[in-house]
Coordinates of C-alpha atoms and ligand atoms in Angstrom, one line a residue:
M1 CA -13.1 18.1 16.2
E2 CA -15.6 16.3 18.5
G3 CA -19.0 17.9 18.1
N4 CA -18.2 19.6 14.8
L5 CA -21.0 18.4 12.8
D6 CA -19.9 20.0 9.4
V7 CA -16.8 17.8 9.1
H8 CA -17.3 14.6 7.3
P9 CA -15.0 11.6 8.3
P10 CA -12.4 10.7 5.6
G11 CA -13.9 8.9 2.6
G12 CA -16.9 11.1 2.1
P13 CA -20.2 11.8 3.6
D14 CA -21.8 9.8 6.3
H15 CA -24.1 7.0 4.8
R16 CA -25.3 5.6 8.0
S17 CA -28.8 6.9 7.6
E18 CA -29.3 5.6 4.1
P19 CA -28.5 2.3 2.4
G20 CA -25.6 3.4 0.4
P21 CA -23.0 1.2 -1.6
A22 CA -21.3 -1.4 0.6
A23 CA -17.8 -0.4 1.6
P24 CA -15.3 -2.1 -0.6
L25 CA -13.2 -5.1 0.9
L26 CA -9.7 -5.9 0.5
G27 CA -8.4 -9.3 -0.9
T28 CA -6.0 -11.1 -3.2
L29 CA -6.7 -12.7 -6.5
V30 CA -6.2 -16.5 -6.3
E31 CA -7.7 -17.3 -9.7
V32 CA -8.1 -15.2 -12.9
Q33 CA -10.2 -16.0 -15.7
R34 CA -11.4 -13.8 -18.7
R35 CA -14.7 -12.5 -17.3
T36 CA -14.4 -13.5 -13.6
A37 CA -11.9 -13.8 -10.9
T38 CA -11.8 -15.4 -7.5
V39 CA -10.7 -13.1 -4.6
C40 CA -9.8 -14.5 -1.4
G41 CA -10.6 -11.7 1.1
D42 CA -8.4 -10.8 3.9
D43 CA -11.1 -12.4 6.2
G44 CA -10.3 -15.7 4.5
S45 CA -13.5 -16.1 2.4
E46 CA -13.5 -16.6 -1.2
T47 CA -15.7 -14.7 -3.6
R48 CA -16.2 -15.2 -7.4
C49 CA -16.3 -11.7 -8.9
Q50 CA -16.8 -9.9 -12.1
Y51 CA -14.7 -6.9 -13.1
S52 CA -16.2 -3.6 -12.7
P53 CA -16.6 -2.0 -16.1
T54 CA -15.4 1.3 -14.6
I55 CA -12.0 -0.1 -13.5
D56 CA -9.3 2.1 -15.0
L57 CA -6.9 -0.3 -16.8
A58 CA -4.4 2.5 -17.7
G59 CA -1.0 1.5 -16.4
F60 CA -1.4 -2.1 -16.2
S61 CA -2.3 -4.7 -18.9
N62 CA -4.1 -7.3 -17.1
F63 CA -5.1 -8.7 -13.6
A64 CA -2.8 -11.5 -12.3
V65 CA -2.8 -14.0 -9.6
G66 CA -1.4 -12.4 -6.5
D67 CA -2.8 -8.9 -7.3
R68 CA -4.3 -7.1 -4.3
V69 CA -7.7 -5.7 -5.1
T70 CA -10.7 -3.8 -3.6
Y71 CA -14.1 -5.7 -4.3
I72 CA -17.8 -5.7 -3.3
R73 CA -19.8 -8.7 -2.3
A74 CA -23.0 -9.4 -4.1
G75 CA -26.1 -7.4 -2.8
T76 CA -29.7 -7.2 -3.8
Q77 CA -28.7 -4.6 -6.4
Q78 CA -25.4 -5.8 -7.9
E79 CA -23.2 -8.7 -8.5
A80 CA -19.9 -9.3 -6.7
M81 CA -17.4 -7.1 -8.4
I82 CA -13.8 -6.0 -8.3
T83 CA -13.6 -2.3 -8.1
G84 CA -10.0 -1.5 -8.0
I85 CA -6.4 -2.7 -8.0
L86 CA -3.6 -1.7 -5.5
P87 CA -0.1 -0.9 -6.6
R88 CA 2.2 -4.0 -7.1
T89 CA 5.4 -4.5 -5.4
S90 CA 6.7 -6.8 -8.1
K91 CA 5.4 -8.6 -11.1
I92 CA 6.5 -11.7 -13.2
S93 CA 5.8 -10.8 -16.6
R94 CA 6.3 -11.4 -20.4
P95 CA 7.0 -8.0 -22.0
G96 CA 4.9 -6.8 -25.0
P97 CA 6.7 -5.4 -28.0
K98 CA 8.3 -1.9 -27.2
D99 CA 5.4 -0.1 -28.9
R100 CA 2.8 -2.3 -27.5
I101 CA 3.4 -2.1 -23.7
S102 CA -0.3 -3.1 -23.1
Q103 CA 0.4 -6.5 -24.6
E104 CA 2.6 -7.2 -21.6
L105 CA 1.2 -10.5 -20.0
I106 CA 1.6 -10.5 -16.1
L107 CA 1.8 -14.0 -14.9
A108 CA 1.9 -13.2 -11.1
A109 CA 1.9 -10.1 -9.0
N110 CA 3.4 -9.1 -5.6
V111 CA 5.8 -12.1 -5.6
D112 CA 8.6 -12.2 -3.0
A113 CA 10.6 -15.1 -4.6
L114 CA 10.9 -17.6 -7.3
V115 CA 11.4 -21.2 -6.2
V116 CA 13.6 -22.7 -8.8
V117 CA 12.6 -26.5 -8.9
T118 CA 15.0 -28.8 -10.4
T119 CA 15.7 -32.7 -10.3
P120 CA 18.7 -34.9 -10.4
Q121 CA 17.1 -37.1 -12.8
R122 CA 13.6 -37.5 -14.7
P123 CA 14.0 -34.9 -16.2
D124 CA 17.9 -34.8 -16.1
F125 CA 19.5 -32.2 -14.1
N126 CA 20.0 -29.0 -16.3
P127 CA 22.2 -26.3 -14.9
R128 CA 21.5 -23.9 -17.7
M129 CA 17.7 -24.1 -16.9
V130 CA 18.5 -23.2 -13.2
D131 CA 20.7 -20.4 -14.2
R132 CA 17.9 -19.1 -16.6
Y133 CA 15.4 -19.0 -13.7
L134 CA 18.0 -17.4 -11.4
A135 CA 18.6 -14.7 -13.8
L136 CA 14.9 -14.1 -14.3
A137 CA 14.5 -13.7 -10.6
E138 CA 17.3 -11.2 -10.6
I139 CA 15.6 -9.3 -13.5
F140 CA 12.3 -9.2 -11.6
G141 CA 14.2 -8.0 -8.6
I142 CA 12.8 -10.8 -6.4
G143 CA 14.6 -13.6 -4.4
A144 CA 15.3 -17.1 -5.4
I145 CA 15.4 -20.4 -3.7
I146 CA 16.5 -23.5 -5.4
C147 CA 14.7 -26.7 -4.6
M148 CA 16.1 -30.0 -5.8
N149 CA 13.1 -32.3 -5.8
K150 CA 13.2 -36.1 -6.4
A151 CA 16.0 -36.4 -4.0
D152 CA 14.7 -39.9 -3.4
L153 CA 16.2 -40.9 -6.9
E154 CA 19.7 -39.3 -6.1
P155 CA 20.2 -37.6 -2.8
S156 CA 23.5 -35.9 -3.3
L157 CA 23.5 -32.3 -4.7
P158 CA 25.1 -31.8 -8.1
A159 CA 28.2 -29.7 -7.9
E160 CA 26.6 -26.7 -9.6
L161 CA 24.0 -26.4 -6.9
E162 CA 26.7 -26.7 -4.2
Y163 CA 28.4 -23.7 -6.0
L164 CA 25.1 -21.7 -6.2
A165 CA 24.7 -22.1 -2.4
T166 CA 28.1 -20.4 -1.9
V167 CA 26.9 -17.3 -3.9
G168 CA 23.9 -16.8 -1.6
Y169 CA 21.0 -18.9 -3.0
P170 CA 19.4 -21.1 -0.6
V171 CA 19.4 -24.8 -1.8
L172 CA 17.1 -27.4 -0.4
A173 CA 17.1 -31.2 -1.4
V174 CA 13.5 -32.5 -1.1
S175 CA 11.2 -35.4 -2.3
A176 CA 7.6 -34.5 -2.7
K177 CA 7.1 -38.3 -3.2
Q178 CA 8.6 -39.5 0.1
G179 CA 7.9 -36.2 2.0
L180 CA 11.6 -35.6 2.5
G181 CA 12.7 -32.1 3.5
M182 CA 9.2 -30.6 3.5
E183 CA 9.6 -29.0 6.9
E184 CA 12.7 -27.3 5.9
L185 CA 11.0 -26.2 2.6
R186 CA 8.0 -25.0 4.5
S187 CA 10.0 -22.9 6.9
A188 CA 12.2 -21.5 4.1
L189 CA 8.8 -20.3 2.5
E190 CA 7.2 -19.0 5.6
G191 CA 5.9 -15.5 5.1
L192 CA 6.7 -15.4 1.5
K193 CA 4.7 -15.3 -1.6
V194 CA 6.5 -17.5 -4.1
V195 CA 6.1 -18.8 -7.6
L196 CA 7.2 -22.3 -8.5
S197 CA 9.3 -22.3 -11.6
G198 CA 11.0 -25.1 -13.5
P199 CA 10.5 -27.2 -16.5
S200 CA 7.4 -29.6 -17.0
G201 CA 7.7 -32.8 -14.9
V202 CA 10.1 -31.6 -12.0
G203 CA 7.2 -31.8 -9.6
K204 CA 5.9 -28.3 -9.0
S205 CA 2.4 -29.5 -8.6
S206 CA 3.4 -32.4 -6.5
L207 CA 5.2 -30.1 -4.1
I208 CA 2.1 -27.9 -3.6
R209 CA 0.1 -31.0 -2.9
K210 CA 2.4 -31.9 0.0
L211 CA 2.8 -28.2 1.2
I212 CA -0.8 -27.2 1.1
P213 CA -3.2 -29.4 2.6
G214 CA -6.4 -29.8 0.5
A215 CA -4.8 -28.2 -2.6
D216 CA -5.5 -30.3 -5.6
P217 CA -3.3 -29.3 -8.7
G218 CA -3.1 -31.9 -11.5
V219 CA -0.1 -34.1 -11.5
A220 CA 0.8 -36.3 -14.3
E221 CA 3.4 -39.1 -14.9
V222 CA 6.7 -38.0 -16.9
R223 CA 6.7 -39.7 -20.3
E224 CA 8.3 -43.2 -20.3
G225 CA 10.7 -42.6 -23.2
D226 CA 12.4 -39.3 -22.5
G227 CA 11.6 -38.7 -18.8
K228 CA 10.1 -35.3 -19.8
G229 CA 6.9 -33.7 -18.3
R230 CA 3.5 -33.4 -20.1
H231 CA 2.6 -29.8 -19.3
T232 CA -0.2 -30.7 -17.0
T233 CA -0.6 -27.5 -15.2
T234 CA -2.7 -25.2 -17.5
S235 CA -4.2 -22.5 -15.3
S236 CA -2.7 -20.1 -12.8
N237 CA -3.6 -20.6 -9.1
L238 CA -2.6 -19.3 -5.8
Y239 CA -2.5 -21.8 -2.8
R240 CA -2.2 -20.8 0.7
S241 CA -1.6 -22.6 4.1
G242 CA -0.6 -21.0 7.2
G243 CA 2.2 -18.4 6.3
V244 CA 2.9 -20.2 3.0
C245 CA 1.5 -18.8 -0.2
I246 CA 2.5 -20.4 -3.6
I247 CA 1.5 -19.6 -7.1
D248 CA 1.5 -22.3 -9.7
T249 CA 1.4 -20.8 -13.3
P250 CA 2.0 -22.7 -16.5
G251 CA 3.5 -19.5 -18.3
I252 CA 6.6 -19.7 -16.1
R253 CA 7.8 -22.8 -17.8
E254 CA 8.6 -21.2 -21.0
L255 CA 9.5 -17.6 -19.8
G256 CA 12.4 -16.2 -22.0
I257 CA 14.7 -13.4 -21.0
R258 CA 13.5 -10.4 -22.7
G259 CA 13.3 -6.7 -22.0
V260 CA 17.1 -6.7 -21.3
S261 CA 19.9 -6.0 -23.6
K262 CA 22.7 -8.4 -24.4
K263 CA 25.3 -6.0 -22.7
E264 CA 23.3 -5.7 -19.5
L265 CA 22.8 -9.5 -19.1
A266 CA 25.9 -10.2 -17.1
E267 CA 24.5 -8.0 -14.3
Y268 CA 21.9 -10.6 -13.6
W269 CA 24.6 -13.3 -12.9
R270 CA 25.0 -12.4 -9.2
D271 CA 28.6 -13.9 -9.0
F272 CA 29.6 -11.9 -12.1
R273 CA 29.1 -8.6 -10.6
P274 CA 32.3 -8.0 -8.6
Y275 CA 34.2 -8.4 -11.9
L276 CA 32.1 -6.3 -14.2
Q277 CA 33.8 -3.0 -13.4
S278 CA 37.3 -4.4 -14.2
C279 CA 36.7 -5.3 -17.9
R280 CA 38.8 -3.1 -20.2
F281 CA 35.9 -2.0 -22.3
R282 CA 33.0 -0.4 -20.7
D283 CA 30.6 -2.2 -23.1
C284 CA 32.2 -5.5 -22.8
A285 CA 29.7 -8.3 -23.7
H286 CA 32.2 -10.8 -22.1
R287 CA 32.5 -13.1 -25.2
N288 CA 35.9 -12.6 -26.7
E289 CA 37.0 -9.0 -25.8
P290 CA 40.7 -8.4 -24.7
G291 CA 41.0 -7.6 -21.1
C292 CA 37.6 -9.1 -20.1
A293 CA 37.6 -9.6 -16.3
I294 CA 35.0 -12.3 -16.6
I295 CA 36.8 -14.4 -19.1
E296 CA 39.9 -14.1 -16.8
A297 CA 38.0 -15.1 -13.8
V298 CA 36.8 -18.2 -15.5
A299 CA 40.3 -19.1 -16.8
S300 CA 41.7 -18.8 -13.3
G301 CA 38.9 -20.8 -11.7
K302 CA 37.3 -18.0 -9.6
L303 CA 34.2 -18.5 -11.6
P304 CA 32.8 -21.9 -12.7
D305 CA 32.7 -22.7 -16.3
F306 CA 29.0 -23.7 -16.1
R307 CA 27.9 -20.3 -15.2
Y308 CA 29.8 -18.7 -18.0
Q309 CA 28.5 -21.4 -20.5
S310 CA 25.0 -20.7 -19.5
Y311 CA 25.6 -17.0 -19.7
L312 CA 26.9 -17.3 -23.4
R313 CA 24.1 -19.8 -24.5
I314 CA 21.3 -17.5 -23.0
Q315 CA 22.9 -14.4 -24.6
E316 CA 23.1 -16.1 -27.9
S317 CA 19.3 -17.0 -27.6
M318 CA 18.3 -13.4 -27.0
E319 CA 16.9 -11.3 -29.8
E320 CA 18.1 -7.7 -30.1
Ligands
GTP401 N1 10.6 -40.0 -7.8 C1 9.9 -39.0 -7.6 N2 9.0 -38.6 -8.4 C2 8.3 -37.4 -8.2 C3 8.6 -36.6 -7.0 N3 7.7 -35.5 -7.2 C4 7.0 -35.6 -8.4 N4 7.2 -36.8 -8.9 C5 6.7 -37.3 -10.1 O1 6.9 -36.5 -11.3 C6 5.9 -36.4 -12.3 C7 5.6 -35.0 -12.5 O2 5.1 -34.4 -11.4 P1 4.2 -33.0 -11.5 O3 4.0 -32.4 -10.2 O4 3.1 -33.1 -12.5 O5 5.2 -32.0 -12.3 P2 4.9 -30.4 -12.7 O6 6.3 -29.8 -12.5 O7 3.8 -29.8 -11.9 O8 4.7 -30.6 -14.3 P3 3.9 -29.5 -15.2 O9 2.6 -29.1 -14.6 O10 3.8 -30.2 -16.5 O11 4.8 -28.3 -15.4 C8 4.7 -37.1 -11.6 O12 4.8 -38.5 -12.0 C9 5.2 -37.2 -10.0 O13 4.6 -38.3 -9.4 C10 9.6 -37.0 -6.2 O14 9.9 -36.4 -5.2 N5 10.2 -38.2 -6.5
MG402 MG1 2.0 -29.0 -12.7
ZN403 ZN1 34.1 -8.5 -20.0

């Protein structure tokens, strides 16, 4: 088309001769507040932006850390502004009630994997908690990596984690306090955008401090009496260093399994899947039905009892 002056380049008429609006830039939300958000541009610079009043919120309920956005920098005529949002590859969210989808709360967007942080002690090892986060990762359609922190207190892996490694979940033993296993963890996370999950006090913020030079998430002692955490992290942030990108969000601590029916739940236990077609009843809930392949697999030792117990307890806790 060389020389054909009637053809405009893609994106509209040529503005070179007049001071038109600046071209939008691309970036990732690293902190989200009610009226402003911080964008880390693809060039590495950070910009505090307002939300453009003309953004079309139809189809999504809120901006979240990890969202890819278009934005403009501050100029003589305007404030720095987020102008658009790109489609998400995944989201970690709390669903709204069925008739109020817009009340969905998105905690993090474009996440590749959930890092399930657990401890051998302080707080006590809790396999049901690990299974709950693994199921959440399966429900969100993202990967899961198990990270046992505080290995300085007890270096050997609990049998439950040894088993979970055999069904395909990467398991790492680390100590944020002593810096053990940090290189292995860093290489497991390389190239991924991950959310750290796990109950209060397991050391999520401490791990970020070790992995991301200069990051300063709050860290607090677990309580003397019961070894539980204090819910120190209260805002969502995205931290980046080299190829590692970590989201610390307080919402993940209490995230329940919702938006899934009790009958579907077993599909999210990765090791249950090979048996699900063999139950006598197609709508088997795997509780006490005759001819249940899951119950038989547990009885014969093919599936460990702890996985079945966490399945039962989580299913009981679901509303339907
Ligand atoms: N012994 C030991 N203690 C650790 C280790 N990592 C963290 N801690 C301690 O555990 C306590 C809680 O750590 P945080 O990093 O605040 O835990 P968190 O998971 O971010 O907690 P919330 O923000 O409340 O969810 C602090 O006293 C840390 O010093 C570790 O590897 N070994
Ligand atoms: Mg924290
Ligand atoms: Zn069954």
